[in-house]
Amino acid sequence: MKTSIVLIGFMGTGKTTVGKALAKRLGKDFVELDRLIEQRAGKPIPRIFDESGETGFRELEIAAAKETAGQANAVIACGGGIVLNQINIDRLRREAVIVYLTASPEVILKRVSGDAAERPLLRVADPAQTITELLKLRQPFYERAAEITVNTSKMDVAGVVGQIIARLKERADFSLQEEAR
Ligand code: S3P
């Protein structure tokens, strides 16, 4: 039986916010892969991109996903590009159900605007254009990895958490354990 949940989805779809709330509700540990990468590298993500490029970041991401993949009873929030390396999903799926959070490009733009300093991929002249292009490129990867999909555009955090839990209860391969109340 799987006891962990992995959250995937584009930047700004709520992986961190929803992940924290979901972990609290279910009494599971919360792990944010980007923070683990920063801890292991000893520097923030924008500096990793500046010094080692996206390729260097992806290597650290693969190592962090590998380190986390065996963890039971956890909610693991991943960075938006985790799906670009299939090995990450193969490893994470062994212990966890993969939940894909989506949002419309307009909602994503609104949620990430002002965050460009923290999100190197959006440090560009036209973030809206970049979001549209990256979404198109990545959609097939997200869809292939997803076991549960929840659209977060029009729902608050509690609503998204409730929907994820309802969908998890339908699964024969997942044990919810006791909900912390
Ligand atoms: C990335 C998303 C970021 C972070 C890095 C790369 C991506 O995480 O991992 O900047 O490729 O989409 P969030 O999705 O949490 O912003």
XYZ file of N, CA and C and ligand atoms in Angstrom:
559
model
N 0.827 -1.222 0.000
C 0.000 0.000 0.000
C 0.854 1.263 0.000
N 0.498 2.219 -0.831
C 1.203 3.502 -0.826
C 0.659 4.386 0.299
N 1.552 5.163 0.933
C 1.098 6.057 2.007
C 1.545 7.506 1.762
N 2.236 7.746 0.645
C 2.710 9.103 0.353
C 2.006 9.669 -0.870
N 2.055 11.000 -0.954
C 1.418 11.731 -2.050
C 2.456 12.674 -2.638
N 2.578 12.683 -3.958
C 3.485 13.609 -4.634
C 2.652 14.616 -5.419
N 2.931 15.891 -5.206
C 2.208 16.934 -5.937
C 3.074 17.445 -7.076
N 2.518 17.384 -8.292
C 3.208 17.937 -9.459
C 2.311 18.992 -10.096
N 2.878 19.761 -10.999
C 2.103 20.789 -11.696
C 2.976 21.997 -11.950
N 2.480 22.876 -12.785
C 3.239 24.062 -13.187
C 3.450 24.996 -11.994
N 4.426 25.911 -12.144
C 4.617 26.961 -11.133
C 3.275 27.671 -10.900
N 2.969 27.975 -9.655
C 1.758 28.740 -9.373
C 0.469 27.928 -9.341
N 0.569 26.610 -9.357
C -0.668 25.823 -9.272
C -1.003 25.474 -7.821
N -0.135 25.877 -6.881
C -0.478 25.722 -5.462
C 0.135 24.509 -4.781
N 1.172 23.935 -5.385
C 1.733 22.688 -4.844
C 2.182 22.850 -3.381
N 2.861 23.958 -3.092
C 3.380 24.151 -1.729
C 2.257 24.433 -0.733
N 1.389 25.366 -1.071
C 0.289 25.745 -0.172
C -0.636 24.559 0.081
N -1.025 23.890 -0.997
C -1.925 22.735 -0.870
C -1.205 21.598 -0.148
N 0.069 21.405 -0.469
C 0.848 20.327 0.136
C 0.915 20.453 1.650
N 1.176 21.674 2.119
C 1.255 21.899 3.568
C -0.091 21.605 4.234
N -1.161 22.096 3.630
C -2.503 21.907 4.201
C -2.897 20.428 4.186
N -2.569 19.752 3.093
C -2.900 18.326 2.953
C -2.136 17.491 3.983
N -0.848 17.811 4.154
C -0.016 17.073 5.118
C -0.572 17.251 6.537
N -0.958 18.468 6.855
C -1.496 18.754 8.184
C -2.792 17.977 8.407
N -3.665 18.024 7.428
C -4.958 17.354 7.518
C -4.818 15.844 7.694
N -3.809 15.263 7.001
C -3.656 13.809 7.028
C -2.641 13.336 8.063
N -1.997 14.285 8.764
C -0.988 13.908 9.748
C 0.241 13.299 9.101
N 0.585 13.774 7.914
C 1.775 13.260 7.220
C 2.883 14.310 7.234
N 4.111 13.879 6.979
C 5.233 14.830 6.903
C 5.139 15.610 5.594
N 5.522 16.892 5.648
C 5.559 17.684 4.428
C 7.004 17.854 3.970
N 7.246 17.561 2.703
C 8.588 17.723 2.132
C 8.473 18.593 0.885
N 9.295 19.651 0.844
C 9.313 20.469 -0.380
C 10.650 20.221 -1.072
N 10.561 19.646 -2.256
C 11.779 19.214 -2.942
C 12.733 20.378 -3.232
N 12.170 21.537 -3.601
C 13.031 22.696 -3.899
C 13.840 23.126 -2.670
N 13.227 23.030 -1.485
C 13.959 23.403 -0.262
C 15.068 22.387 0.029
N 14.786 21.104 -0.232
C 15.795 20.060 -0.041
C 16.980 20.298 -0.986
N 16.672 20.672 -2.222
C 17.732 20.975 -3.202
C 18.599 22.123 -2.677
N 17.948 23.152 -2.147
C 18.692 24.315 -1.628
C 19.569 23.914 -0.436
N 19.014 23.072 0.427
C 19.792 22.611 1.592
C 21.020 21.829 1.156
N 20.799 20.898 0.229
C 21.912 20.042 -0.214
C 22.964 20.854 -0.970
N 22.511 21.852 -1.762
C 23.444 22.668 -2.561
C 24.073 23.770 -1.721
N 23.404 24.124 -0.617
C 23.907 25.198 0.236
C 23.712 26.575 -0.371
N 22.777 26.699 -1.305
C 22.483 28.010 -1.897
C 21.069 28.037 -2.472
N 20.505 29.225 -2.644
C 19.142 29.322 -3.167
C 19.058 28.974 -4.656
N 17.858 28.608 -5.091
C 17.660 28.143 -6.464
C 18.112 29.158 -7.537
N 17.803 30.453 -7.384
C 18.271 31.373 -8.417
C 19.795 31.349 -8.579
N 20.506 31.154 -7.463
C 21.969 31.098 -7.561
C 22.432 29.807 -8.237
N 21.708 28.730 -8.002
C 22.049 27.467 -8.682
C 21.905 27.661 -10.196
N 20.799 28.294 -10.610
C 20.588 28.561 -12.043
C 21.694 29.466 -12.590
N 22.048 30.503 -11.826
C 23.072 31.447 -12.295
C 24.429 30.767 -12.455
N 24.771 29.915 -11.509
C 26.121 29.346 -11.498
C 26.236 28.042 -12.288
N 25.137 27.263 -12.331
C 25.238 25.936 -12.971
C 24.231 25.745 -14.106
N 23.412 26.754 -14.347
C 22.424 26.650 -15.424
C 21.274 25.720 -15.063
N 20.302 25.627 -15.974
C 19.160 24.741 -15.716
C 19.627 23.285 -15.642
N 20.635 22.929 -16.444
C 21.124 21.542 -16.443
C 21.668 21.158 -15.068
N 22.427 22.081 -14.463
C 22.963 21.823 -13.125
C 21.851 21.661 -12.111
N 20.822 22.523 -12.233
C 19.673 22.424 -11.326
C 18.972 21.079 -11.486
N 18.765 20.647 -12.735
C 18.048 19.373 -12.972
C 18.806 18.185 -12.365
N 20.134 18.259 -12.378
C 20.922 17.164 -11.780
C 20.671 17.094 -10.269
N 20.645 18.273 -9.639
C 20.373 18.315 -8.194
C 18.948 17.851 -7.906
N 18.039 18.191 -8.815
C 16.632 17.802 -8.649
C 16.482 16.277 -8.723
N 17.216 15.667 -9.648
C 17.181 14.200 -9.770
C 17.688 13.555 -8.479
N 18.768 14.109 -7.921
C 19.335 13.563 -6.675
C 18.346 13.730 -5.516
N 17.687 14.886 -5.440
C 16.731 15.142 -4.348
C 15.510 14.227 -4.475
N 15.039 14.022 -5.688
C 13.876 13.141 -5.909
C 14.241 11.708 -5.513
N 15.456 11.309 -5.845
C 15.914 9.952 -5.506
C 15.965 9.783 -3.985
N 16.485 10.807 -3.315
C 16.614 10.772 -1.859
C 15.243 10.683 -1.176
N 14.254 11.340 -1.754
C 12.927 11.440 -1.138
C 12.005 10.296 -1.527
N 12.312 9.656 -2.652
C 11.363 8.728 -3.274
C 10.901 7.593 -2.356
N 11.769 7.143 -1.457
C 11.379 6.006 -0.622
C 10.574 6.392 0.600
N 10.387 7.683 0.822
C 9.779 8.135 2.081
C 8.291 7.771 2.167
N 7.933 7.109 3.273
C 6.537 6.729 3.481
C 5.826 7.802 4.288
N 4.506 7.837 4.176
C 3.668 8.729 4.978
C 4.060 10.207 4.866
N 4.291 10.654 3.621
C 4.704 12.046 3.396
C 3.902 12.668 2.251
N 3.820 13.990 2.307
C 3.305 14.755 1.165
C 4.508 15.486 0.593
N 4.803 15.221 -0.670
C 6.021 15.757 -1.292
C 5.632 16.723 -2.407
N 5.963 18.006 -2.224
C 5.685 19.004 -3.261
C 6.923 19.155 -4.131
N 6.739 18.999 -5.439
C 7.875 19.046 -6.367
C 7.926 20.376 -7.097
N 9.080 20.691 -7.667
C 9.178 21.853 -8.549
C 8.466 21.561 -9.867
N 8.109 22.610 -10.578
C 7.299 22.464 -11.797
C 7.932 21.615 -12.890
N 9.265 21.499 -12.870
C 9.922 20.780 -13.956
C 10.270 19.333 -13.633
N 9.787 18.824 -12.524
C 10.145 17.462 -12.074
C 9.819 16.405 -13.132
N 8.741 16.657 -13.893
C 8.276 15.668 -14.880
C 9.174 15.576 -16.115
N 10.092 16.542 -16.259
C 10.913 16.561 -17.469
C 11.885 15.386 -17.516
N 12.193 14.830 -16.351
C 13.020 13.623 -16.297
C 12.156 12.469 -15.779
N 11.823 11.556 -16.687
C 10.905 10.463 -16.359
C 11.400 9.627 -15.181
N 12.732 9.564 -15.015
C 13.300 8.781 -13.903
C 12.767 9.272 -12.553
N 12.531 10.593 -12.442
C 12.003 11.147 -11.188
C 10.625 10.560 -10.884
N 9.786 10.545 -11.887
C 8.411 10.060 -11.694
C 8.427 8.555 -11.408
N 9.250 7.823 -12.139
C 9.341 6.369 -11.912
C 9.733 6.083 -10.465
N 10.682 6.861 -9.961
C 11.150 6.633 -8.582
C 10.098 7.049 -7.564
N 9.503 8.219 -7.764
C 8.538 8.745 -6.791
C 7.274 7.890 -6.735
N 6.893 7.334 -7.873
C 5.641 6.580 -7.967
C 5.652 5.281 -7.150
N 6.841 4.800 -6.843
C 6.928 3.533 -6.120
C 6.249 3.601 -4.749
N 6.389 4.753 -4.076
C 5.880 4.893 -2.704
C 4.672 5.837 -2.649
N 4.401 6.538 -3.762
C 3.410 7.622 -3.701
C 2.442 7.625 -4.883
N 1.275 8.186 -4.626
C 0.316 8.470 -5.696
C 0.644 9.875 -6.221
N 0.624 10.042 -7.542
C 1.005 11.320 -8.149
C -0.247 12.165 -8.404
N -0.305 13.307 -7.750
C -1.448 14.214 -7.891
C -1.012 15.444 -8.685
N -1.731 15.705 -9.764
C -1.389 16.795 -10.689
C -2.343 17.972 -10.455
N -1.774 19.108 -10.055
C -2.574 20.317 -9.873
C -2.480 21.173 -11.132
N -3.624 21.634 -11.622
C -3.629 22.484 -12.820
C -4.241 23.840 -12.483
N -3.988 24.803 -13.369
C -4.630 26.124 -13.281
C -4.534 26.746 -14.669
N -5.423 27.678 -14.957
C -5.388 28.330 -16.266
C -4.159 29.234 -16.346
N -3.679 29.539 -17.572
C -2.511 30.422 -17.716
C -2.738 31.776 -17.040
N -3.966 32.278 -17.087
C -4.268 33.584 -16.477
C -4.088 33.526 -14.962
N -4.602 32.464 -14.367
C -4.485 32.309 -12.911
C -3.012 32.115 -12.522
N -2.302 31.326 -13.305
C -0.875 31.099 -13.020
C -0.123 32.424 -13.052
N -0.369 33.209 -14.094
C 0.330 34.496 -14.229
C 0.063 35.382 -13.013
N -1.197 35.406 -12.587
C -1.566 36.223 -11.433
C -0.839 35.738 -10.169
N -0.800 34.427 -9.978
C -0.200 33.872 -8.759
C 1.324 34.050 -8.718
N 1.976 34.037 -9.888
C 3.448 34.108 -9.857
C 3.985 35.519 -10.081
N 3.101 36.449 -10.432
C 3.620 37.790 -10.739
C 4.211 38.400 -9.467
N 5.376 38.969 -9.617
C 6.082 39.502 -8.456
C 7.066 38.505 -7.864
N 7.004 37.263 -8.342
C 7.867 36.204 -7.802
C 9.081 35.911 -8.681
N 9.293 36.719 -9.727
C 10.310 36.375 -10.735
C 11.689 36.164 -10.116
N 11.976 36.897 -9.034
C 13.296 36.756 -8.411
C 13.513 35.331 -7.904
N 12.416 34.697 -7.461
C 12.532 33.335 -6.937
C 12.400 32.276 -8.029
N 11.875 32.683 -9.194
C 11.640 31.700 -10.255
C 12.446 32.075 -11.494
N 13.672 31.536 -11.570
C 14.586 31.937 -12.650
C 13.987 31.795 -14.049
N 13.136 30.800 -14.253
C 12.596 30.584 -15.602
C 11.648 31.709 -16.028
N 11.175 32.476 -15.048
C 10.238 33.562 -15.382
C 10.916 34.934 -15.331
N 12.246 34.933 -15.203
C 12.988 36.198 -15.274
C 13.197 36.561 -16.738
N 12.115 36.844 -17.425
C 12.155 37.127 -18.872
C 11.320 38.371 -19.156
N 11.453 38.904 -20.372
C 10.747 40.141 -20.720
C 9.234 39.937 -20.708
N 8.797 38.766 -21.177
C 7.357 38.522 -21.317
C 6.968 37.214 -20.614
N 6.762 37.267 -19.283
C 6.444 36.034 -18.543
C 5.179 35.337 -19.053
N 4.184 36.112 -19.487
C 2.930 35.503 -19.965
C 3.204 34.583 -21.148
N 4.030 35.068 -22.063
C 4.396 34.287 -23.256
C 5.160 33.021 -22.854
N 6.097 33.171 -21.916
C 6.891 32.027 -21.455
C 5.996 30.992 -20.777
N 5.050 31.468 -19.975
C 4.127 30.543 -19.302
C 3.340 29.743 -20.336
N 2.801 30.431 -21.336
C 2.021 29.753 -22.381
C 2.866 28.693 -23.092
N 4.087 29.079 -23.456
C 4.950 28.153 -24.194
C 5.350 26.947 -23.341
N 5.764 27.218 -22.092
C 6.194 26.118 -21.227
C 5.036 25.173 -20.911
N 3.851 25.758 -20.696
C 2.673 24.930 -20.400
C 2.398 23.972 -21.558
N 2.475 24.489 -22.765
C 2.191 23.678 -23.953
C 3.207 22.535 -24.063
N 4.456 22.905 -23.826
C 5.533 21.917 -23.915
C 5.405 20.829 -22.843
N 5.006 21.254 -21.641
C 5.025 20.321 -20.504
C 3.739 19.526 -20.305
N 2.653 20.017 -20.856
C 1.359 19.373 -20.605
C 1.375 17.856 -20.805
N 1.940 17.374 -21.931
C 1.951 15.919 -22.114
C 2.727 15.184 -21.018
N 3.783 15.808 -20.503
C 4.576 15.180 -19.437
C 3.749 15.088 -18.149
N 3.069 16.189 -17.813
C 2.229 16.186 -16.607
C 1.123 15.139 -16.733
N 0.490 15.118 -17.895
C -0.649 14.207 -18.070
C -0.229 12.744 -18.013
N 0.958 12.485 -18.543
C 1.434 11.102 -18.522
C 1.756 10.658 -17.087
N 2.241 11.595 -16.281
C 2.641 11.237 -14.907
C 1.443 11.161 -13.952
N 0.367 11.903 -14.254
C -0.722 12.107 -13.295
C -1.561 10.861 -13.036
N -1.871 10.623 -11.756
C -2.832 9.572 -11.405
C -4.146 10.197 -10.937
N -4.034 11.399 -10.372
C -5.206 12.173 -9.972
C -4.957 13.596 -10.464
N -5.971 14.237 -11.071
C -5.805 15.610 -11.546
C -6.862 16.500 -10.898
N -6.424 17.649 -10.360
C -7.363 18.586 -9.737
C -7.100 19.992 -10.281
N -8.148 20.618 -10.824
C -8.029 21.991 -11.317
C -8.223 22.974 -10.164
N -7.198 23.770 -9.905
C -7.215 24.664 -8.745
C -7.654 26.091 -9.073
N -7.987 26.344 -10.340
C -8.254 27.732 -10.770
C -9.332 28.423 -9.946
N -10.415 27.676 -9.674
C -11.562 28.332 -9.032
C -11.841 27.813 -7.634
N -10.849 27.113 -7.053
C -11.099 26.513 -5.736
C -10.143 27.073 -4.701
N -10.600 27.187 -3.451
C -9.660 27.598 -2.410
C -8.882 26.363 -1.923
N -7.914 26.614 -1.037
C -7.016 25.534 -0.607
C -7.801 24.382 0.029
N -8.753 24.706 0.904
C -9.542 23.658 1.577
C -10.309 22.818 0.551
N -10.814 23.479 -0.483
C -11.550 22.773 -1.535
C -10.657 21.799 -2.289
N -9.458 22.243 -2.607
C -8.508 21.385 -3.330
C -8.117 20.187 -2.453
N -7.832 20.467 -1.184
C -7.453 19.399 -0.248
C -8.587 18.374 -0.147
N -9.811 18.863 -0.013
C -10.978 17.978 0.099
C -11.116 17.093 -1.132
N -10.894 17.694 -2.292
C -11.041 16.916 -3.524
C -9.949 15.847 -3.652
N -8.724 16.211 -3.264
C -7.627 15.229 -3.327
C -7.950 14.043 -2.399
N -8.401 14.346 -1.182
C -8.700 13.277 -0.225
C -9.826 12.375 -0.749
N -10.850 12.992 -1.327
C -11.963 12.205 -1.874
C -11.470 11.259 -2.967
N -10.574 11.747 -3.811
C -10.073 10.916 -4.907
C -9.137 9.818 -4.384
N -8.373 10.138 -3.341
C -7.470 9.134 -2.763
C -8.260 7.987 -2.143
N -9.421 8.327 -1.553
C -10.248 7.299 -0.904
C -10.770 6.277 -1.900
N -10.841 6.668 -3.164
C -11.346 5.753 -4.200
C -10.296 4.727 -4.626
N -9.056 4.965 -4.207
C -7.976 4.141 -4.726
C -7.713 2.913 -3.855
N -7.522 1.774 -4.514
C -7.255 0.539 -3.777
C -5.785 0.426 -3.385
N -4.914 1.225 -4.018
C -3.468 1.097 -3.769
C -2.960 2.124 -2.759
N -3.883 2.852 -2.099
C -3.453 3.925 -1.200
C -4.122 3.802 0.159
N -3.299 3.995 1.216
C -3.852 3.963 2.562
C -3.801 5.370 3.161
N -4.963 5.891 3.468
C -5.082 7.262 3.971
C -4.598 7.359 5.416
N -4.719 6.270 6.137
C -4.456 6.192 7.588
C -5.387 7.158 8.311
N -5.085 7.380 9.571
C -5.957 8.234 10.382
C -5.831 9.697 9.958
N -6.922 10.355 9.751
C -6.878 11.788 9.472
C -6.666 12.533 10.772
N -5.711 13.443 10.804
C -5.502 14.269 12.004
C -6.569 15.353 12.043
N -7.290 15.450 13.106
C -8.358 16.466 13.181
C -8.157 17.363 14.375
C 10.760 25.184 -11.952
C 9.885 25.438 -10.925
C 10.303 25.886 -9.603
C 11.751 25.484 -9.318
C 12.646 25.915 -10.426
C 12.239 25.321 -11.781
C 10.229 24.722 -13.255
O 9.437 25.344 -8.599
O 11.856 24.099 -9.145
O 12.626 27.306 -10.477
O 11.026 24.208 -14.080
O 9.004 24.837 -13.487
P 7.879 25.816 -8.395
O 7.053 25.035 -9.371
O 7.607 25.430 -6.983
O 7.851 27.279 -8.622
